[in-house]
Amino acid sequence: MKAKKITELALLSTIALTIFIVELRIPNPIPIPGVKLGLANIITVYAVYRYSPKETFLIILTRILLGVFFSGNAMSLLYSIVGGLFCFAGMLVLHRLLPQKWIWLCSVFGAIFHNIGQIIVAVIIAGFGMLSFLPFLLFSGCLAGAFTGGCTQLILNRNFLRKVEG
């Protein structure tokens, strides 16, 4: 991998980590575990559409590992890794099926896959009673996924226009 590519991936990981840490400081108005806006996923969706699967995986893994380290919440590692891998796998498949104008939809499904991964971990750790959180997680995940996907759509459209004009 060339130095320029490594620098790009490091910058994207840093941006995602910074967004993640800032979002941790925002009080959650919804008292349901696992419900959050997930703004760092803007970078994940962007990377799925602009970088190779290997490069995107490196960005996701770096953000998750450093996010767990900086947040001081080691228990979140398992939830984040499994949710992140489910999301990543689902978005890789959808990105091949959906054109760029449907990025927001890919993001919604990515959020759904992430929530399913989280619930699987919760059920393994705490039992089947955790399934009662699934409807709330799916609903909030759809809203958050649409928002982050819309943001990514705007970023990619702007990037595209710069390349066309430049």
Coordinates of N, CA and C in Angstrom, one line a residue:
M1 N 0.9 -1.2 0.0 CA 0.0 0.0 0.0 C 0.9 1.2 0.0
K2 N 0.6 2.2 -0.8 CA 1.4 3.4 -0.9 C 1.1 4.4 0.2
A3 N 2.1 5.2 0.5 CA 2.0 6.2 1.6 C 0.8 7.1 1.5
K4 N 0.4 7.5 0.3 CA -0.7 8.4 0.1 C -2.0 7.7 0.5
K5 N -2.1 6.4 0.1 CA -3.3 5.6 0.5 C -3.4 5.4 2.0
I6 N -2.3 5.1 2.6 CA -2.2 4.9 4.1 C -2.6 6.2 4.8
T7 N -2.1 7.3 4.3 CA -2.5 8.6 4.8 C -3.9 8.9 4.7
E8 N -4.5 8.6 3.6 CA -6.0 8.8 3.4 C -6.8 8.0 4.4
L9 N -6.4 6.7 4.5 CA -7.1 5.8 5.4 C -6.9 6.2 6.9
A10 N -5.7 6.7 7.2 CA -5.5 7.2 8.6 C -6.3 8.4 8.9
L11 N -6.4 9.3 7.9 CA -7.3 10.5 8.1 C -8.7 10.2 8.2
L12 N -9.2 9.3 7.4 CA -10.6 8.9 7.5 C -10.9 8.2 8.9
S13 N -9.9 7.3 9.3 CA -10.1 6.7 10.6 C -10.1 7.7 11.7
T14 N -9.2 8.7 11.6 CA -9.2 9.8 12.6 C -10.5 10.6 12.6
I15 N -11.0 10.9 11.5 CA -12.3 11.7 11.4 C -13.4 10.8 12.1
A16 N -13.5 9.6 11.7 CA -14.5 8.7 12.3 C -14.3 8.6 13.8
L17 N -13.1 8.4 14.3 CA -12.9 8.3 15.7 C -13.3 9.6 16.4
T18 N -12.9 10.7 15.8 CA -13.2 12.0 16.4 C -14.7 12.2 16.5
I19 N -15.4 11.9 15.4 CA -16.9 12.0 15.4 C -17.5 11.1 16.5
F20 N -17.0 9.9 16.6 CA -17.4 8.9 17.6 C -17.2 9.5 19.0
I21 N -16.1 10.0 19.3 CA -15.8 10.5 20.7 C -16.7 11.7 21.0
V22 N -16.9 12.6 20.0 CA -17.7 13.8 20.2 C -19.2 13.3 20.5
E23 N -19.6 12.3 19.7 CA -21.0 11.8 19.9 C -21.1 11.1 21.3
L24 N -20.1 10.6 21.8 CA -20.1 10.0 23.2 C -20.5 11.0 24.2
R25 N -20.0 12.3 24.0 CA -20.2 13.3 25.0 C -21.6 14.0 24.9
I26 N -22.4 13.6 23.9 CA -23.7 14.1 23.8 C -24.7 13.2 24.6
P27 N -25.4 13.8 25.5 CA -26.3 12.9 26.3 C -27.4 12.3 25.4
N28 N -27.6 11.0 25.7 CA -28.6 10.3 24.9 C -30.0 10.5 25.4
P29 N -30.9 11.1 24.6 CA -32.3 11.4 25.1 C -33.1 10.2 25.2
I30 N -32.7 9.1 24.6 CA -33.5 7.8 24.5 C -32.8 6.8 25.4
P31 N -33.4 6.4 26.5 CA -32.7 5.6 27.5 C -32.8 4.1 27.2
I32 N -32.5 3.8 25.9 CA -32.4 2.4 25.5 C -31.0 2.0 25.1
P33 N -30.4 1.0 25.7 CA -29.0 0.7 25.3 C -28.9 0.4 23.8
G34 N -27.8 1.0 23.3 CA -27.5 0.7 21.8 C -28.1 1.7 20.9
V35 N -29.0 2.6 21.4 CA -29.6 3.6 20.5 C -28.7 4.8 20.5
K36 N -28.2 5.2 19.3 CA -27.5 6.4 19.1 C -27.5 6.8 17.6
L37 N -27.1 8.0 17.3 CA -27.1 8.4 16.0 C -26.1 7.8 15.1
G38 N -24.9 7.5 15.6 CA -23.9 6.8 14.8 C -23.3 7.6 13.7
L39 N -23.0 8.8 14.0 CA -22.5 9.7 13.0 C -21.2 9.3 12.3
A40 N -20.4 8.5 13.1 CA -19.1 8.0 12.6 C -19.3 7.1 11.4
N41 N -20.5 6.5 11.3 CA -20.9 5.7 10.2 C -20.9 6.4 8.8
I42 N -21.0 7.7 8.9 CA -20.9 8.5 7.6 C -19.6 8.1 6.9
I43 N -18.5 8.0 7.7 CA -17.2 7.6 7.1 C -17.2 6.2 6.6
T44 N -17.9 5.3 7.3 CA -18.0 3.9 6.9 C -18.7 3.8 5.6
V45 N -19.8 4.4 5.5 CA -20.6 4.4 4.2 C -19.8 5.0 3.1
Y46 N -19.1 6.1 3.4 CA -18.3 6.8 2.4 C -17.2 5.8 1.9
A47 N -16.6 5.2 2.8 CA -15.5 4.2 2.5 C -15.9 3.0 1.7
V48 N -17.1 2.5 2.0 CA -17.7 1.4 1.2 C -17.8 1.8 -0.2
Y49 N -18.2 3.0 -0.5 CA -18.4 3.4 -1.9 C -17.1 4.0 -2.6
R50 N -16.1 4.3 -1.8 CA -14.9 4.9 -2.4 C -13.6 4.1 -2.3
Y51 N -13.6 3.1 -1.4 CA -12.4 2.3 -1.2 C -12.6 0.8 -1.3
S52 N -11.6 0.1 -1.3 CA -11.7 -1.4 -1.5 C -12.3 -2.0 -0.1
P53 N -12.8 -3.2 -0.2 CA -13.3 -3.8 1.0 C -12.2 -3.9 2.1
K54 N -11.0 -4.2 1.7 CA -9.9 -4.3 2.7 C -9.6 -3.0 3.3
E55 N -9.5 -1.9 2.5 CA -9.3 -0.6 3.1 C -10.4 -0.1 4.0
T56 N -11.6 -0.4 3.6 CA -12.8 0.0 4.4 C -12.8 -0.8 5.7
F57 N -12.4 -2.1 5.7 CA -12.3 -2.9 6.9 C -11.3 -2.3 7.8
L58 N -10.2 -1.9 7.3 CA -9.1 -1.3 8.1 C -9.6 0.0 8.9
I59 N -10.4 0.8 8.1 CA -10.9 2.0 8.7 C -11.9 1.6 9.9
I60 N -12.8 0.7 9.6 CA -13.8 0.2 10.6 C -13.1 -0.3 11.8
L61 N -12.1 -1.3 11.6 CA -11.4 -1.9 12.7 C -10.7 -0.9 13.6
T62 N -10.0 0.0 12.9 CA -9.2 1.1 13.6 C -10.2 1.9 14.5
R63 N -11.3 2.3 13.9 CA -12.2 3.2 14.7 C -12.8 2.4 15.9
I64 N -13.1 1.2 15.7 CA -13.7 0.4 16.8 C -12.7 0.2 17.9
L65 N -11.5 -0.3 17.5 CA -10.5 -0.6 18.5 C -10.1 0.7 19.3
L66 N -9.8 1.8 18.6 CA -9.4 3.0 19.3 C -10.6 3.6 20.0
G67 N -11.8 3.5 19.4 CA -13.0 4.0 20.1 C -13.2 3.3 21.5
V68 N -13.0 2.0 21.5 CA -13.2 1.3 22.8 C -12.1 1.7 23.7
F69 N -10.9 1.9 23.2 CA -9.8 2.3 24.1 C -10.1 3.7 24.7
F70 N -10.5 4.7 23.8 CA -10.7 6.1 24.3 C -11.9 6.2 25.1
S71 N -12.9 5.4 24.8 CA -14.2 5.5 25.6 C -14.0 4.8 27.0
G72 N -13.1 3.9 27.1 CA -12.9 3.2 28.4 C -14.0 2.2 28.6
N73 N -14.7 1.8 27.6 CA -15.8 0.8 27.8 C -15.4 -0.5 27.0
A74 N -14.7 -1.3 27.7 CA -14.2 -2.6 27.1 C -15.4 -3.5 26.7
M75 N -16.5 -3.4 27.5 CA -17.6 -4.3 27.2 C -18.2 -4.0 25.8
S76 N -18.1 -2.8 25.3 CA -18.6 -2.4 24.0 C -17.9 -3.0 22.9
L77 N -16.7 -3.6 23.1 CA -15.9 -4.1 22.0 C -16.6 -5.2 21.3
L78 N -17.1 -6.2 22.0 CA -17.8 -7.3 21.4 C -19.0 -6.8 20.6
Y79 N -19.8 -5.9 21.2 CA -21.0 -5.4 20.5 C -20.6 -4.6 19.2
S80 N -19.5 -3.8 19.3 CA -19.1 -3.0 18.2 C -18.5 -3.8 17.1
I81 N -17.7 -4.8 17.5 CA -17.0 -5.7 16.4 C -18.1 -6.5 15.7
V82 N -19.0 -7.1 16.4 CA -20.0 -8.0 15.7 C -20.9 -7.1 14.9
G83 N -21.4 -6.0 15.5 CA -22.3 -5.1 14.8 C -21.6 -4.5 13.6
G84 N -20.4 -4.1 13.8 CA -19.6 -3.5 12.7 C -19.4 -4.5 11.5
L85 N -19.1 -5.7 11.8 CA -18.9 -6.7 10.8 C -20.2 -7.1 10.1
F86 N -21.3 -7.2 10.8 CA -22.6 -7.4 10.2 C -22.9 -6.3 9.2
C87 N -22.7 -5.1 9.7 CA -23.0 -3.9 8.9 C -22.1 -3.8 7.7
F88 N -20.8 -4.0 7.8 CA -19.9 -4.0 6.8 C -20.2 -5.1 5.7
A89 N -20.5 -6.3 6.1 CA -20.8 -7.4 5.2 C -22.1 -7.0 4.4
G90 N -23.1 -6.6 5.1 CA -24.4 -6.2 4.4 C -24.2 -5.1 3.4
M91 N -23.4 -4.1 3.8 CA -23.3 -2.9 2.9 C -22.4 -3.3 1.7
L92 N -21.4 -4.2 1.9 CA -20.6 -4.6 0.8 C -21.5 -5.3 -0.3
V93 N -22.4 -6.1 0.1 CA -23.3 -6.8 -0.8 C -24.2 -5.7 -1.5
L94 N -24.8 -4.9 -0.7 CA -25.8 -3.9 -1.2 C -25.1 -2.8 -2.1
H95 N -23.9 -2.5 -1.8 CA -23.2 -1.5 -2.6 C -23.0 -2.0 -4.0
R96 N -22.9 -3.3 -4.2 CA -22.8 -3.8 -5.5 C -24.1 -3.9 -6.3
L97 N -25.2 -3.9 -5.5 CA -26.5 -4.0 -6.1 C -27.2 -2.6 -6.3
L98 N -26.8 -1.6 -5.4 CA -27.5 -0.3 -5.5 C -26.5 0.7 -6.1
P99 N -27.1 1.5 -7.0 CA -26.2 2.6 -7.5 C -26.0 3.7 -6.5
Q100 N -25.1 4.6 -6.8 CA -24.7 5.6 -5.8 C -25.8 6.5 -5.4
K101 N -26.9 6.6 -6.2 CA -28.0 7.5 -5.8 C -28.8 6.9 -4.7
W102 N -28.6 5.6 -4.4 CA -29.3 4.9 -3.3 C -28.4 4.6 -2.1
I103 N -27.4 5.4 -1.9 CA -26.5 5.2 -0.8 C -27.3 5.3 0.5
W104 N -28.2 6.2 0.7 CA -29.0 6.3 1.9 C -29.7 5.0 2.3
L105 N -30.2 4.2 1.2 CA -30.8 3.0 1.5 C -29.8 1.9 1.9
C106 N -28.6 1.9 1.3 CA -27.6 1.0 1.8 C -27.2 1.3 3.2
S107 N -27.2 2.5 3.6 CA -26.9 2.9 5.0 C -28.0 2.5 5.9
V108 N -29.2 2.6 5.5 CA -30.3 2.1 6.4 C -30.2 0.6 6.6
F109 N -29.9 -0.2 5.6 CA -29.7 -1.6 5.8 C -28.5 -1.9 6.6
G110 N -27.4 -1.1 6.4 CA -26.3 -1.3 7.2 C -26.6 -1.1 8.7
A111 N -27.4 -0.1 9.0 CA -27.8 0.1 10.4 C -28.6 -1.1 10.9
I112 N -29.5 -1.6 10.1 CA -30.3 -2.8 10.5 C -29.4 -4.0 10.8
F113 N -28.4 -4.2 9.9 CA -27.5 -5.3 10.1 C -26.7 -5.1 11.4
H114 N -26.3 -3.9 11.6 CA -25.5 -3.6 12.8 C -26.3 -3.9 14.1
N115 N -27.6 -3.5 14.1 CA -28.5 -3.7 15.2 C -28.7 -5.2 15.4
I116 N -28.8 -6.0 14.3 CA -29.0 -7.4 14.5 C -27.8 -8.1 15.1
G117 N -26.6 -7.6 14.6 CA -25.3 -8.1 15.2 C -25.3 -7.8 16.7
Q118 N -25.7 -6.6 17.1 CA -25.7 -6.2 18.5 C -26.6 -7.1 19.3
I119 N -27.8 -7.3 18.8 CA -28.8 -8.1 19.5 C -28.3 -9.6 19.6
I120 N -27.6 -10.1 18.6 CA -27.1 -11.5 18.8 C -26.1 -11.5 19.9
V121 N -25.2 -10.6 20.0 CA -24.3 -10.5 21.2 C -25.0 -10.4 22.5
A122 N -26.0 -9.5 22.5 CA -26.8 -9.3 23.8 C -27.5 -10.6 24.2
V123 N -28.1 -11.3 23.2 CA -28.8 -12.6 23.5 C -27.8 -13.6 24.1
I124 N -26.6 -13.7 23.5 CA -25.6 -14.6 23.9 C -25.2 -14.3 25.4
I125 N -25.0 -13.0 25.6 CA -24.5 -12.6 27.0 C -25.6 -12.6 28.0
A126 N -26.8 -12.0 27.7 CA -27.8 -11.8 28.7 C -29.1 -12.6 28.5
G127 N -29.2 -13.3 27.4 CA -30.4 -14.1 27.3 C -31.4 -13.6 26.3
F128 N -32.4 -14.4 26.0 CA -33.4 -14.0 25.0 C -34.3 -12.8 25.3
G129 N -34.3 -12.4 26.6 CA -35.1 -11.2 27.0 C -34.6 -10.0 26.3
M130 N -33.3 -10.0 25.8 CA -32.8 -8.9 25.1 C -33.4 -8.6 23.7
L131 N -34.1 -9.6 23.2 CA -34.8 -9.5 21.9 C -35.9 -8.4 22.0
S132 N -36.4 -8.1 23.2 CA -37.4 -7.1 23.4 C -36.9 -5.7 23.0
F133 N -35.6 -5.5 22.9 CA -35.0 -4.2 22.5 C -34.9 -4.1 20.9
L134 N -35.0 -5.2 20.2 CA -34.9 -5.2 18.8 C -35.8 -4.3 18.0
P135 N -37.1 -4.2 18.3 CA -37.9 -3.3 17.6 C -37.5 -1.8 17.7
F136 N -37.1 -1.4 19.0 CA -36.6 -0.1 19.2 C -35.3 0.2 18.5
L137 N -34.4 -0.8 18.5 CA -33.1 -0.6 17.8 C -33.3 -0.6 16.3
L138 N -34.2 -1.4 15.8 CA -34.4 -1.4 14.3 C -35.0 0.0 13.9
F139 N -36.0 0.5 14.6 CA -36.6 1.7 14.3 C -35.6 2.9 14.3
S140 N -34.9 3.0 15.4 CA -33.9 4.0 15.6 C -32.8 3.8 14.5
G141 N -32.4 2.6 14.3 CA -31.4 2.3 13.3 C -31.8 2.8 11.9
C142 N -33.1 2.6 11.5 CA -33.5 3.0 10.2 C -33.5 4.5 10.1
L143 N -33.9 5.2 11.2 CA -33.8 6.7 11.1 C -32.3 7.2 11.1
A144 N -31.5 6.6 11.9 CA -30.1 7.0 12.0 C -29.4 6.6 10.6
G145 N -29.7 5.5 10.1 CA -29.1 5.0 8.9 C -29.5 5.9 7.7
A146 N -30.8 6.4 7.7 CA -31.2 7.3 6.6 C -30.5 8.6 6.7
F147 N -30.3 9.1 8.0 CA -29.6 10.4 8.2 C -28.2 10.3 7.8
T148 N -27.5 9.3 8.3 CA -26.0 9.2 7.9 C -25.8 8.9 6.5
G149 N -26.7 8.1 5.9 CA -26.7 7.8 4.5 C -26.9 9.1 3.6
G150 N -27.9 9.9 4.1 CA -28.1 11.2 3.4 C -26.9 12.1 3.5
C151 N -26.3 12.1 4.6 CA -25.1 12.9 4.8 C -24.0 12.4 3.8
T152 N -23.8 11.1 3.8 CA -22.8 10.5 2.9 C -23.1 10.8 1.4
Q153 N -24.4 10.8 1.1 CA -24.8 11.1 -0.3 C -24.4 12.5 -0.7
L154 N -24.6 13.4 0.3 CA -24.2 14.8 0.0 C -22.7 15.0 -0.2
I155 N -22.0 14.3 0.7 CA -20.5 14.3 0.6 C -20.0 13.8 -0.7
L156 N -20.5 12.6 -1.1 CA -20.1 12.0 -2.4 C -20.5 12.8 -3.6
N157 N -21.7 13.3 -3.6 CA -22.1 14.2 -4.7 C -21.2 15.4 -4.8
R158 N -20.9 16.0 -3.7 CA -20.0 17.2 -3.7 C -18.6 16.8 -4.2
N159 N -18.1 15.6 -3.8 CA -16.8 15.1 -4.2 C -16.8 14.9 -5.7
F160 N -17.9 14.3 -6.2 CA -18.1 14.0 -7.7 C -18.1 15.3 -8.5
L161 N -18.8 16.4 -8.0 CA -18.8 17.6 -8.7 C -17.4 18.3 -8.7
R162 N -16.6 18.2 -7.7 CA -15.3 18.7 -7.6 C -14.4 18.0 -8.7
K163 N -14.6 16.7 -8.8 CA -13.8 16.0 -9.8 C -14.2 16.4 -11.2
V164 N -15.5 16.6 -11.5 CA -15.9 17.0 -12.8 C -15.5 18.4 -13.1
E165 N -15.6 19.3 -12.1 CA -15.2 20.7 -12.4 C -13.7 20.9 -12.5
G166 N -13.0 20.1 -11.7 CA -11.5 20.3 -11.6 C -10.8 19.5 -12.6

